[in-house]
Coordinates of C-alpha atoms in Angstrom, one line a residue:
Chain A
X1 CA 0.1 -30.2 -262.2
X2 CA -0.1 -32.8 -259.8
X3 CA 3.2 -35.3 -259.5
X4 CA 2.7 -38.2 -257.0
X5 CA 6.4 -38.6 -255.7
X6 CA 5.4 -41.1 -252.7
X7 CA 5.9 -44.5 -254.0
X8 CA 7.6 -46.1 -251.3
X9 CA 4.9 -45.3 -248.9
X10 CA 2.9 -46.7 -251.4
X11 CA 1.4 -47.4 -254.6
X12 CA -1.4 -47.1 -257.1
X13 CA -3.0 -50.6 -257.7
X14 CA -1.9 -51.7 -261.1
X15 CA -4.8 -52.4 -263.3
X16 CA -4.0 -55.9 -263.7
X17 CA -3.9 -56.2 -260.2
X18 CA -7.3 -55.0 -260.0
X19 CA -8.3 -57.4 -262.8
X20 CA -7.0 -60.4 -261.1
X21 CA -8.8 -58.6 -257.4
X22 CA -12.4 -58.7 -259.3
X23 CA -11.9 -61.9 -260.8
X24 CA -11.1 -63.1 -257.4
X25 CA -13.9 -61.8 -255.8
X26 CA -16.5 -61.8 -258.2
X27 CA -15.9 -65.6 -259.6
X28 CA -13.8 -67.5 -257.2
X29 CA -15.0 -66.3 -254.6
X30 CA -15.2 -69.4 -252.4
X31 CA -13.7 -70.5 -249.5
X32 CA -10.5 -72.7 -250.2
X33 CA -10.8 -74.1 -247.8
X34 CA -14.3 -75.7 -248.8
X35 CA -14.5 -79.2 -250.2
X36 CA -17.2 -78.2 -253.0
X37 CA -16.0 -77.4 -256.5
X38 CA -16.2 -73.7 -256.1
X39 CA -13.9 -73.8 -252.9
X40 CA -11.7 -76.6 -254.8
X41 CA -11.3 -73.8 -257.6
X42 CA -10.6 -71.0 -255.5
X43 CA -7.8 -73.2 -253.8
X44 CA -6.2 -73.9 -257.2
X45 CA -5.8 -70.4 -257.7
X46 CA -4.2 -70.1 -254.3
X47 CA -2.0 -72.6 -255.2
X48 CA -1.1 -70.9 -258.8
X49 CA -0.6 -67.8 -257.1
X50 CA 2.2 -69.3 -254.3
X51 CA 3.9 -71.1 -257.0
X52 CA 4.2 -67.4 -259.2
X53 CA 5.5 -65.6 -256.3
X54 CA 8.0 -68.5 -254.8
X55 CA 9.2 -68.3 -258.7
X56 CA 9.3 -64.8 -258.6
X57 CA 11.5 -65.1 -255.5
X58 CA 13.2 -68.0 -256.9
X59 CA 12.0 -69.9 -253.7
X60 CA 10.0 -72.8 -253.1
X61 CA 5.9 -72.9 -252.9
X62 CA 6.3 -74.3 -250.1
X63 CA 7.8 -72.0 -248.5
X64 CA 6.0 -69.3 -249.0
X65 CA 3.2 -67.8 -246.6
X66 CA 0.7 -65.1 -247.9
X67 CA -0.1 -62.3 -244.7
X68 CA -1.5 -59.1 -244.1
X69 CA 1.5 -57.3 -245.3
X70 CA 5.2 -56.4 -244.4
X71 CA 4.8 -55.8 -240.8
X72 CA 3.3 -59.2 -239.9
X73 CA 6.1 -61.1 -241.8
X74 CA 8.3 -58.8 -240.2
X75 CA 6.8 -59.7 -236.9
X76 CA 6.0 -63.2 -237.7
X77 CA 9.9 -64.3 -239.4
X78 CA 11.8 -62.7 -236.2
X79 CA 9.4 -63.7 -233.4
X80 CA 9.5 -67.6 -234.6
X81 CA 13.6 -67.2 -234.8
X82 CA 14.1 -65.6 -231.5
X83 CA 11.5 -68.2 -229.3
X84 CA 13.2 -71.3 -231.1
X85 CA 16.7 -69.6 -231.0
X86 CA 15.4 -69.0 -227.1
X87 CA 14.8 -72.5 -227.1
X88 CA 18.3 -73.5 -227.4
X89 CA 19.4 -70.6 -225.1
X90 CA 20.4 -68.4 -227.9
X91 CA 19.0 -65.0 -227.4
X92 CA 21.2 -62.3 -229.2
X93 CA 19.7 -60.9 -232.0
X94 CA 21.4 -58.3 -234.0
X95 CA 20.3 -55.6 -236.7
X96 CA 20.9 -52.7 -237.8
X97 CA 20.3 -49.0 -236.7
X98 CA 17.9 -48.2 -239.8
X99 CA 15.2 -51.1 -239.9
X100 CA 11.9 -50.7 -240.3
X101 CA 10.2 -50.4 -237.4
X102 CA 8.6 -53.2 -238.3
X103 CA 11.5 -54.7 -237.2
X104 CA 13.1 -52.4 -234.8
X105 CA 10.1 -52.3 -232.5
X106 CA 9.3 -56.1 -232.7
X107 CA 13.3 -56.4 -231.7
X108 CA 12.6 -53.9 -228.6
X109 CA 9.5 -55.8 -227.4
X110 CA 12.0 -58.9 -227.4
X111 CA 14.7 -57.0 -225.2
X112 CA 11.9 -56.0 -222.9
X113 CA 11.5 -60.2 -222.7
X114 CA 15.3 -60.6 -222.1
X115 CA 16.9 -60.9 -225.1
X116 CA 20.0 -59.1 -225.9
X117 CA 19.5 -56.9 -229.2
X118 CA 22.9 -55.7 -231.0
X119 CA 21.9 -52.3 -233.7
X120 CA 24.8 -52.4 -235.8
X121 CA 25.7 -48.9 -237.0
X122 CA 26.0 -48.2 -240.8
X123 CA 28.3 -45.2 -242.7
X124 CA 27.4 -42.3 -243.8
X125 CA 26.4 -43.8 -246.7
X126 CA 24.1 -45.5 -245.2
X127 CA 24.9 -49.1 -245.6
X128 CA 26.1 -51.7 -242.8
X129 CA 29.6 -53.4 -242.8
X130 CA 29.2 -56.8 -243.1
X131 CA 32.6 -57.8 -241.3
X132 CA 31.6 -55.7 -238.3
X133 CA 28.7 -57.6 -238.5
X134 CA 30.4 -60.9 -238.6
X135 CA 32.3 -59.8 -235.4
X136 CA 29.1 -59.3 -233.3
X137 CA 27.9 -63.4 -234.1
X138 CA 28.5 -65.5 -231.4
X139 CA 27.1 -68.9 -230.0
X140 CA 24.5 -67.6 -228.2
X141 CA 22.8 -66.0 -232.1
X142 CA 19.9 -66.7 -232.4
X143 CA 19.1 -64.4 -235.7
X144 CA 20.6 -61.8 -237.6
X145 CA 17.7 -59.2 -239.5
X146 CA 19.2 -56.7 -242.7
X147 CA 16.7 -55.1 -244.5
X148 CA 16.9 -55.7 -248.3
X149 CA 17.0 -51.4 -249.1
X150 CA 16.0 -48.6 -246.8
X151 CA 12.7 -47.2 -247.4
X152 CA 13.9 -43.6 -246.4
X153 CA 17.2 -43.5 -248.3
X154 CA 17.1 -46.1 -250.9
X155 CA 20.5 -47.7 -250.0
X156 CA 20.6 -51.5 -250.9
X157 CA 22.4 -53.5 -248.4
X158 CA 25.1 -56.2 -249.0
X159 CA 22.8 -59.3 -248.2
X160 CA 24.2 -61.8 -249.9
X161 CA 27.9 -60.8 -248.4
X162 CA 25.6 -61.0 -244.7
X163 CA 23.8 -64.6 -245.9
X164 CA 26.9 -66.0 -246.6
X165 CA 28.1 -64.9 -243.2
X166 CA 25.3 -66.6 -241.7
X167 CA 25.4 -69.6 -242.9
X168 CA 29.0 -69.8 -242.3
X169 CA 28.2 -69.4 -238.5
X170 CA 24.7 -71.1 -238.3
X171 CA 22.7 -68.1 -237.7
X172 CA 19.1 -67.9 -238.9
X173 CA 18.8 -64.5 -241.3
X174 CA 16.1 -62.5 -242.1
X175 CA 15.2 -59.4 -244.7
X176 CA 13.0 -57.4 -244.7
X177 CA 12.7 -56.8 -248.6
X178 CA 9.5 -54.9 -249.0
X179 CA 10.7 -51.7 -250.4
X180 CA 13.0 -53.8 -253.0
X181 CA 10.8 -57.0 -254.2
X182 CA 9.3 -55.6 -257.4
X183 CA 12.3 -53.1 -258.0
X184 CA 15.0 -54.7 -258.3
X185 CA 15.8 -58.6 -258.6
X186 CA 15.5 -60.1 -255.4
X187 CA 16.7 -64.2 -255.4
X188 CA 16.3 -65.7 -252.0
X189 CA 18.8 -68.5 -252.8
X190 CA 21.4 -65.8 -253.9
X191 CA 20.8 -63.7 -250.9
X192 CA 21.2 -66.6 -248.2
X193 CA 18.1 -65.6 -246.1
X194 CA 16.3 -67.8 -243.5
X195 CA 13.2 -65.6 -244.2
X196 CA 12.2 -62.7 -246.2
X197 CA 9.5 -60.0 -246.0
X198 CA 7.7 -58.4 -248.7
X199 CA 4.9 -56.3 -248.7
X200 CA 2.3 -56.0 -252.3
X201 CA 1.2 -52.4 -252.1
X202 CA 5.0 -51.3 -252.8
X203 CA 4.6 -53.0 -256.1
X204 CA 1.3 -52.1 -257.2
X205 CA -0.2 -54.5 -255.4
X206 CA -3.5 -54.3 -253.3
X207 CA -2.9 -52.8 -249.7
X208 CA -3.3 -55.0 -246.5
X209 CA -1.6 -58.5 -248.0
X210 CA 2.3 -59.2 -248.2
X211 CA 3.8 -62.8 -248.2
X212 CA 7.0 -64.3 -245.8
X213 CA 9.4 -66.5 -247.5
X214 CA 10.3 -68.8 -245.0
X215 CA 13.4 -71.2 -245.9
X216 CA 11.9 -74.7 -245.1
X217 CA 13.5 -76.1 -242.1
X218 CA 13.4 -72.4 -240.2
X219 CA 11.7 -72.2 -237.0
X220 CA 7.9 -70.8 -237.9
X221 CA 5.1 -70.0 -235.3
X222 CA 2.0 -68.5 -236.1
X223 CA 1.1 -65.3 -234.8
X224 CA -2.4 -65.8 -235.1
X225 CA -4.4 -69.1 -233.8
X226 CA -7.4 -70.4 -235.2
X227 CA -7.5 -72.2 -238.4
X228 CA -5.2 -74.9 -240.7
X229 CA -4.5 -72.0 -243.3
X230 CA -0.9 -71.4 -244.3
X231 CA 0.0 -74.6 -243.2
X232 CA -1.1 -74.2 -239.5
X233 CA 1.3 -71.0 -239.5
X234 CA -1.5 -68.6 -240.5
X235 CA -4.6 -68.6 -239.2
X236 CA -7.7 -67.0 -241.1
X237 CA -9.7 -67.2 -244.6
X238 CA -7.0 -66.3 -247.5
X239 CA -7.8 -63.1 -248.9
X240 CA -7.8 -64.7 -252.0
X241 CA -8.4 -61.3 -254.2
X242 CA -5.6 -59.3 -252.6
X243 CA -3.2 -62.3 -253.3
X244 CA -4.2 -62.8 -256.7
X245 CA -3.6 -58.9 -256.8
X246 CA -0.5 -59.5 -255.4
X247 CA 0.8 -61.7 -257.5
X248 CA -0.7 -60.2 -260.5
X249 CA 1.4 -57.4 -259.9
X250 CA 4.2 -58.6 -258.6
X251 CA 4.3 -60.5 -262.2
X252 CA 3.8 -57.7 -264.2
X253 CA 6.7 -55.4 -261.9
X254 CA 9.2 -58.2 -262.6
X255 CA 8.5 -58.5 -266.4
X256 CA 8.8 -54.6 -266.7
X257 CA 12.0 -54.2 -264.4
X258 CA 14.3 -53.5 -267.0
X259 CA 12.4 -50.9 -268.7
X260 CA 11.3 -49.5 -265.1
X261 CA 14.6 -49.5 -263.8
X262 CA 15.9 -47.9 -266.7
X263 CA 13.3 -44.8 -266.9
X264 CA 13.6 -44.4 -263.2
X265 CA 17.5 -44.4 -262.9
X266 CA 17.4 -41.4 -265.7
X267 CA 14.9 -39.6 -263.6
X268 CA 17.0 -40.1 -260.4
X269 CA 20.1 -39.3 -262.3
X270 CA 18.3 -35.8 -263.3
X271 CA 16.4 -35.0 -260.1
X272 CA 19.9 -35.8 -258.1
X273 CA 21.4 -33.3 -260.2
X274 CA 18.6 -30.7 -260.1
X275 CA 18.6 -30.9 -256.4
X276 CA 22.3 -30.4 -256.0
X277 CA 22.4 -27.2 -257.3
X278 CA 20.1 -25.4 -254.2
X279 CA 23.0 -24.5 -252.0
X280 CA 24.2 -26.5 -248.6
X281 CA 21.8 -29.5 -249.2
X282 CA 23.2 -33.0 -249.3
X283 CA 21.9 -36.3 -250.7
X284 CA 21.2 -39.0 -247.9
X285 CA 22.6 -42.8 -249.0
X286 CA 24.8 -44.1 -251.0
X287 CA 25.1 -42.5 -255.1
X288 CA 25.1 -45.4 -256.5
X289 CA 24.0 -48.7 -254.2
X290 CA 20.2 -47.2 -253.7
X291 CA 16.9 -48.1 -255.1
X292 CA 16.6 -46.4 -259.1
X293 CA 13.0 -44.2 -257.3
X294 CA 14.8 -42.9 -254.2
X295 CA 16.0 -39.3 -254.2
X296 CA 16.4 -38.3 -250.2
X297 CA 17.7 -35.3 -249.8
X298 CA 18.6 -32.5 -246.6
X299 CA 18.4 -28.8 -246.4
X300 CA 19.9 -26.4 -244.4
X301 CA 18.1 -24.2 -242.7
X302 CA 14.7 -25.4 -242.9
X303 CA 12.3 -27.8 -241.7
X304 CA 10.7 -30.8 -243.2
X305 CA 7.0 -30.3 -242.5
X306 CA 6.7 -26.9 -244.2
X307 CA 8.6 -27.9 -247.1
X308 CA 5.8 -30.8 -248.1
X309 CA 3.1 -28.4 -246.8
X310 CA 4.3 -26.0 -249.7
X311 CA 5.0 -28.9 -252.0
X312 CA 1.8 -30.2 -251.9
X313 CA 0.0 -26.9 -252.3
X314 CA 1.9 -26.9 -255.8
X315 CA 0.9 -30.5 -256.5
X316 CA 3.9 -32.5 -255.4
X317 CA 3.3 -35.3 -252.9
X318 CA 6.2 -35.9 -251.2
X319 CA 7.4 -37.0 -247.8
X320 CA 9.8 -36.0 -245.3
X321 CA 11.5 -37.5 -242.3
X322 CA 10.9 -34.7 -239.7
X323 CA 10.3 -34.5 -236.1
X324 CA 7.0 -32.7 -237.0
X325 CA 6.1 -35.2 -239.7
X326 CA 6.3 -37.8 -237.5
X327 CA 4.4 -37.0 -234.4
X328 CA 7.7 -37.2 -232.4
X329 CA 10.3 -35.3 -231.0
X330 CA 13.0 -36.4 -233.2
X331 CA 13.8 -36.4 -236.8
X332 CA 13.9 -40.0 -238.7
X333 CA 16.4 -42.4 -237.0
X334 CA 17.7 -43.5 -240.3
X335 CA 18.8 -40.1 -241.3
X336 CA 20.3 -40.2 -237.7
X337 CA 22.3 -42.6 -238.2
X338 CA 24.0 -41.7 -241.5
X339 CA 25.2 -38.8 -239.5
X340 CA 23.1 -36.1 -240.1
X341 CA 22.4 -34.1 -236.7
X342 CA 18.9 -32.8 -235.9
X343 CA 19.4 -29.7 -237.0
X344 CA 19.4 -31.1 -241.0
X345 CA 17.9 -34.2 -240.4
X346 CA 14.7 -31.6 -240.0
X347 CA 15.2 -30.4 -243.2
X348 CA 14.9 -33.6 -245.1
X349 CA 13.0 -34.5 -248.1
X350 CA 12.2 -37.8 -250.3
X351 CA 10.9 -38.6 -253.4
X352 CA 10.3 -41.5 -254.3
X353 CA 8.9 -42.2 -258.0
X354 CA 7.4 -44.9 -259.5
X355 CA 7.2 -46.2 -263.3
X356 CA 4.0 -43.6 -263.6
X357 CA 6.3 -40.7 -263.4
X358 CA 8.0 -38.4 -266.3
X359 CA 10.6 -36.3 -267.4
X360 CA 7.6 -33.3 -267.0
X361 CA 7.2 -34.5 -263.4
X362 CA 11.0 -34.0 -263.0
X363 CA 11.1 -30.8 -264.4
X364 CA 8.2 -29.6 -262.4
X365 CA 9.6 -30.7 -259.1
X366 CA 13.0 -29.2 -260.1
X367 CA 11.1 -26.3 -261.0
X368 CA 9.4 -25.7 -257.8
X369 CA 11.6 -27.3 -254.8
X370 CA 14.1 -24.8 -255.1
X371 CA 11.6 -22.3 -254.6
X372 CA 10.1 -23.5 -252.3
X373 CA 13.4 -24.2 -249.8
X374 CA 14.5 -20.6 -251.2
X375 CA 11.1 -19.2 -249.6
X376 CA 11.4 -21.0 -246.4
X377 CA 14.9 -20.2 -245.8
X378 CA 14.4 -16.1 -246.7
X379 CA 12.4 -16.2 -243.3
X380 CA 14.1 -18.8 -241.8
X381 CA 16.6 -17.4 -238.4
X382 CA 18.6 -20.2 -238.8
X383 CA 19.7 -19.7 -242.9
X384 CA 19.9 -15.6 -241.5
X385 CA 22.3 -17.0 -238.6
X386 CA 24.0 -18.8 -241.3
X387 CA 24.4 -16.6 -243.8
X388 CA 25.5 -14.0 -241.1
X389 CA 28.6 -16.3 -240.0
X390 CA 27.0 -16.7 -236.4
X391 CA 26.7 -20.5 -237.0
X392 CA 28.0 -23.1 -239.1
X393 CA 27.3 -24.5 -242.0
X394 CA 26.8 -28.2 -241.5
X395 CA 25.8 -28.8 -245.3
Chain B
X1 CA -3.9 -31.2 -246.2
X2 CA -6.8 -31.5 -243.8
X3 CA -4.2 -32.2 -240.7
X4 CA -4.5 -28.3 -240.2
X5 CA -7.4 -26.2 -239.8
X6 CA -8.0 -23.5 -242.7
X7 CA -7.0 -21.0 -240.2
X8 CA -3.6 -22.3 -239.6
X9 CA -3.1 -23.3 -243.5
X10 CA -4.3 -19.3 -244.0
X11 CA -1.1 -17.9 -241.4
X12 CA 0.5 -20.5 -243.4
X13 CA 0.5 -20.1 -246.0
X14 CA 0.5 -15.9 -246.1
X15 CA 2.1 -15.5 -243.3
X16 CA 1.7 -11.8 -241.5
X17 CA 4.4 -9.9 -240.3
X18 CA 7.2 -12.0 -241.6
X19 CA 10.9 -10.3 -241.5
X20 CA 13.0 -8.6 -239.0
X21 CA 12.9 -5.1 -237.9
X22 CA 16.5 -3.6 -238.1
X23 CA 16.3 -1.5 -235.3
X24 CA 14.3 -3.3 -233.1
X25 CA 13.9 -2.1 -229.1
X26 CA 13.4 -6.2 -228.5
X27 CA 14.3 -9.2 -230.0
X28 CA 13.5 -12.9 -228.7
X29 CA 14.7 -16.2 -230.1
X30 CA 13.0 -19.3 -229.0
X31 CA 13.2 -23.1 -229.5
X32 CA 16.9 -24.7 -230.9
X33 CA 17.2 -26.6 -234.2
X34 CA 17.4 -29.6 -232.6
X35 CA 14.2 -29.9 -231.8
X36 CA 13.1 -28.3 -235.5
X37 CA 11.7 -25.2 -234.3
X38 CA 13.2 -21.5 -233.8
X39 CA 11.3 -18.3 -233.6
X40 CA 12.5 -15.1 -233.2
X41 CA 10.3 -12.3 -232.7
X42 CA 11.1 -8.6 -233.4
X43 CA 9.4 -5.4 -231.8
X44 CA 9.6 -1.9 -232.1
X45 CA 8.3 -0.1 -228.8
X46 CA 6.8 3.5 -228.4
X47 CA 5.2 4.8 -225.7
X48 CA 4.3 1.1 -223.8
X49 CA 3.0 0.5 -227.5
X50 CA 3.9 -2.6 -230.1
X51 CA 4.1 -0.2 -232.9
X52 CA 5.5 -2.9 -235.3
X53 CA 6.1 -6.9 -234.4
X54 CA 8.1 -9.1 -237.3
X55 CA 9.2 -12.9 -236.7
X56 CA 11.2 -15.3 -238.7
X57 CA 10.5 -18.8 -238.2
X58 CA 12.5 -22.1 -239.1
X59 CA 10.1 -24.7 -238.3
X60 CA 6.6 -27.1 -239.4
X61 CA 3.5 -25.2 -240.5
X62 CA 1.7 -25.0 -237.1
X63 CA 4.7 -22.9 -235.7
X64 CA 5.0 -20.7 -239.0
X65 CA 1.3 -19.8 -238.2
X66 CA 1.6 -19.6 -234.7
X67 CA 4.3 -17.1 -235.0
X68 CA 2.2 -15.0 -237.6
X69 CA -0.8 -14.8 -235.9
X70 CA 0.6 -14.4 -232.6
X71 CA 2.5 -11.1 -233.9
X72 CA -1.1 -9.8 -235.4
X73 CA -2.4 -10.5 -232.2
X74 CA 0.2 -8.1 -230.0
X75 CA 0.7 -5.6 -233.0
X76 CA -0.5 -1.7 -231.6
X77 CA -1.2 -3.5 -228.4
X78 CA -0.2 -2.2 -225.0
X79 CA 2.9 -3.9 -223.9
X80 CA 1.0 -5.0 -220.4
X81 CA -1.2 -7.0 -223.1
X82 CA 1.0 -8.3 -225.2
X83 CA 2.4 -10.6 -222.1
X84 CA -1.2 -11.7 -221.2
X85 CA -1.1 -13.8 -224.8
X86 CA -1.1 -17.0 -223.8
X87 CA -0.4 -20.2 -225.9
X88 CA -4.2 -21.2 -225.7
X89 CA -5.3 -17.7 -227.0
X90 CA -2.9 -18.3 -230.2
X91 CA -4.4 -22.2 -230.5
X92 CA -7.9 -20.6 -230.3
X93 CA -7.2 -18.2 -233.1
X94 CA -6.1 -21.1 -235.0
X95 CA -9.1 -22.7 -235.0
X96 CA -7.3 -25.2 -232.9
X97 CA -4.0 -27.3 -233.5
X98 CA -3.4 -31.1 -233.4
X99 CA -2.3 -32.2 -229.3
X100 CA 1.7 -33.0 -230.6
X101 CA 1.8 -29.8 -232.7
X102 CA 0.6 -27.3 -229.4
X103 CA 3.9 -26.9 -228.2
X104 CA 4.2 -24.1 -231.3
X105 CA 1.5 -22.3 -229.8
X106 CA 3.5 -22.3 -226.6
X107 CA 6.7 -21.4 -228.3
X108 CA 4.7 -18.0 -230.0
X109 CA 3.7 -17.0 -226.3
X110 CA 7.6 -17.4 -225.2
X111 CA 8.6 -15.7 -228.3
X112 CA 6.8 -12.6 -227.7
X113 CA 7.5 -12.5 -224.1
X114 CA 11.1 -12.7 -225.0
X115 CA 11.0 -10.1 -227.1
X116 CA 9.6 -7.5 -224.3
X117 CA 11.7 -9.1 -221.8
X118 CA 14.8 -8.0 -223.7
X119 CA 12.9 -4.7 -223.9
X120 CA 12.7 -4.2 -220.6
X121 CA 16.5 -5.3 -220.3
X122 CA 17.6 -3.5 -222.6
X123 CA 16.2 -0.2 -221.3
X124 CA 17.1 -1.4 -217.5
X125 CA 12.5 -1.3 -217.0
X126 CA 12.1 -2.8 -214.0
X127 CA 9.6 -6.0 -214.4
X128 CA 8.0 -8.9 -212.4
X129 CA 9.2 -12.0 -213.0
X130 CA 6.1 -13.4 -213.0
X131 CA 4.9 -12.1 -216.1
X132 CA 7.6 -13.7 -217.5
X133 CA 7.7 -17.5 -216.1
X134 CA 7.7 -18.5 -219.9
X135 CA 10.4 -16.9 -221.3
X136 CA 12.4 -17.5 -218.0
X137 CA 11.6 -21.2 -218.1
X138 CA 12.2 -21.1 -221.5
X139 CA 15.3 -23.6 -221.2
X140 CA 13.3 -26.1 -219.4
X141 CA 11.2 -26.4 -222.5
X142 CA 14.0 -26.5 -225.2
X143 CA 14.9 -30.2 -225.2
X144 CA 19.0 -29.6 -224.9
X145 CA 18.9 -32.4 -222.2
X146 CA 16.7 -34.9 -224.2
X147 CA 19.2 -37.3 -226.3
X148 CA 22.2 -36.0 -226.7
X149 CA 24.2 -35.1 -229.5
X150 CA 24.0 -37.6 -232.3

């Protein structure tokens, strides 16, 4: 049996993704910007495909901007609002403690140019509070960045309570929305955002390509130099195949939402109860506010690494948001921050499932995971110190 | 998985000597949960001889098989060669580990050097410390200081 439990670090391409990718490549495969009729018809499917995904986002064409993916809108939405915020001697920028780091490490190279960077803490559920948010704004904010849902735990944050806050005190506000656009309904105008990142390989979109919603009238600098593309804020030939991809799929993951959402919430619903049964485990996020694929889960008394290892030698791909799984010293910073200490965060585990998977894949997993932590912890000296009273169950 | 060499997927996956040893002459812990790894190594001693060696582990796959093939590499050994097992001889065995995983090659070496040490301890043998700069330094390499408590 193999079950493919790894959506959110990505996806397989749709098929009419790869339809629209062929088509692009194969018959319009021109330059846009060429002023012969085959780079005049590749342009007009440019065109087509900004005005799909500014009406899938409920935004304007003209405000959208395709990229290489999440990162670079990421990169490109807070860089443009910091210099310009800079500009007018604004430079605190405030997040929160479980970004991407997409954004987290594009907010660090900022503090190392001077500018003050605010990570707000969430619960232990995983999701920020907008008040103590609206508390850290003052007149020198230059931009406030909330992702849209947490790839590790799944938890949706309140972004249209944080846009409204925003635009209340004038501060530019960014998302980063590329584990949600596709999943669930994402409306820029609702939300309140400056900018918004999404990424198409979440969505069954090709790898390597994303877009950046960017409010028209927001600060925008390009990050690359060299050409008129994207409105002089993108340098580079448009990968004209990955965006029709993109919005080929991005199409098809909106028209099947409900259906999607519906299958997926069942499965989470079962593999959230499955789970729970294994003794001293926890779920990670919020019950309810979380993405309808994202089951994270911790275990006591074992480690991360070992667990996939295991699960991946029965078929299951799965991640995990261990130390060792990371190349690093410490466990994921998201599961850090909810409160879990090292010792669990170690021990963590996420599926995430996509509109592929089945009730047999659920079964299967349910089937084998508590096996599999069972096995690890019946050599494990922390479950035997456990289990012996001579340390503390966290879990 | 291919991040692993067969050898270490092998220990892995059918780990050797896993267990304790209830009446073991030494036992050694190693490593804190912090950091994701713990091994504790069990040995039963006669005559200067490893007779039997058992470890539990609670950490990643590189430091389940560099517990298990550490312990098949000291079993009905001499004691004097057990603590010449250094971390690189464990790697080697392995058909080599990735650079950020060696420290579990290094944590198998202080394991069993903590186990004879508390041996020796236990049955007031006197030793040289240097045999046992490892397991003595052992608390520079656990990474208590690194972070604090979060």
């Amino acid at each position: 049996m193999f079950v493919y439990a790894d959506h959110a670090a990505t996806t397989k391409i749709r098929p009419c993704a790869l339809r629209a990718y062929e088509a692009a490549a194969q018959e319009t495969y021109a330059n846009p910007s060429s002023l012969h009729s085959a780079g005049q018809r590749a342009k007009e499917i440019l065109t087509a495909c900004r005005e799909d995904i500014a009406r899938a986002l409920n935004a304007d064409p003209r405000e959208i901007y395709f990229t290489s993916g999440g990162s670079e809108s990421d990169n490109q939405a807070i860089l443009s609002a910091a210099h310009a915020g800079a500009r007018k001697g604004k430079k605190k920028l405030i997040s929160t403690a479980i970004e991407h780091h997409a954004v987290l490490h594009t907010l660090e190279k900022l503090q190392r140019e001077g500018f003050e960077v605010v990570l707000l803490p969430v619960g232990g559920n995983g999701i920020v509070d907008p008040a103590s948010l609206e508390r850290e704004i003052d007149e020198n904010t230059a931009l406030v960045s909330v992702m849209l849902a947490n790839n590790e735990i799944g938890t949706i944050q309140p972004v249209e309570e944080i846009g409204a806050i925003c635009k209340r005190h004038g501060v530019l506000f960014h998302t980063d929305a590329v584990q949600a656009v596709g999943h669930i309904p994402v409306d820029v105008k609702a939300i309140g955002c400056d900018y918004l990142a999404l990424s198409a390989h979440k969505f069954g979109g090709p790898k390597g390509v994303g877009a950046l919603y960017a409010k028209t009238g927001a600060p925008l600098s390009p990050l690359i130099e060299g050409g008129a593309q994207e409105k002089n804020k993108r340098a580079g030939t448009e990968d004209l195949p990955s965006i029709a991809g993109m919005t080929a799929a991005l199409k098809e993951s909106i028209a099947d939402m409900g259906a999607t959402s519906k299958l997926l919430r069942h499965l989470q619903d079962k593999l959230i109860a499955g789970l729970s049964a294994i003794p001293h485990c926890a779920l990670n996020g919020d019950r309810e506010r979380r993405l309808p694929g994202n089951t994270s889960f911790c275990f006591e008394g074992i480690e991360g690494e070992s667990l996939l290892l295991l699960l991946d030698d029965a078929g299951i791909c799965a991640s995990s948001g261990s130390a060792c799984t990371s190349g690093s010293l410490d466990p994921s910073h998201v599961l850090l921050a909810i409160g879990r200490v090292h010792d669990v965060a170690h021990g963590s585990l996420r599926l995430t499932l996509g509109e592929e998977n089945t009730e047999a894949d659920v079964d299967y997993m349910l089937e084998k995971i508590p096996e599999v932590v069972a096995y690890l912890r019946s050599f494990s000296p922390v479950w035997r110190d456990l289990q012996q009273g001579k340390r503390a169950y966290i879990l | 998985m291919s991040l692993y060499s067969e050898k270490v997927m092998d220990h892995f996956r059918h780990p050797r000597n896993v267990g304790i040893i209830e009446d073991a002459d030494g036992v050694g812990e190693v490593g804190n949960a912090k950091c994701g790894d713990i091994m504790k190594m069990y040995i039963k001693v006669k005559d200067g001889i490893l007779t039997d060696v058992k470890f539990e582990t609670f950490g990643c796959g590189s430091a389940i098989a560099s517990s298990s093939m550490a312990t098949e590499m000291i079993k009905g050994k001499p004691l004097s060669e057990a603590l010449t097992l250094t971390n690189k001889a464990v790697t080697e065995a392995l058909g080599g580990l990735p650079a950020y995983k060696l420290h579990c090659s290094v944590l198998a070496e202080e394991a069993v050097q903590a186990a004879v040490l508390d041996y020796y301890k236990r049955n007031n043998i006197p030793y040289d410390e240097a045999d046992f700069k490892c397991a003595l330094c052992a608390h520079a390499h656990d990474h208590d200081g690194e972070g604090g408590e979060s």
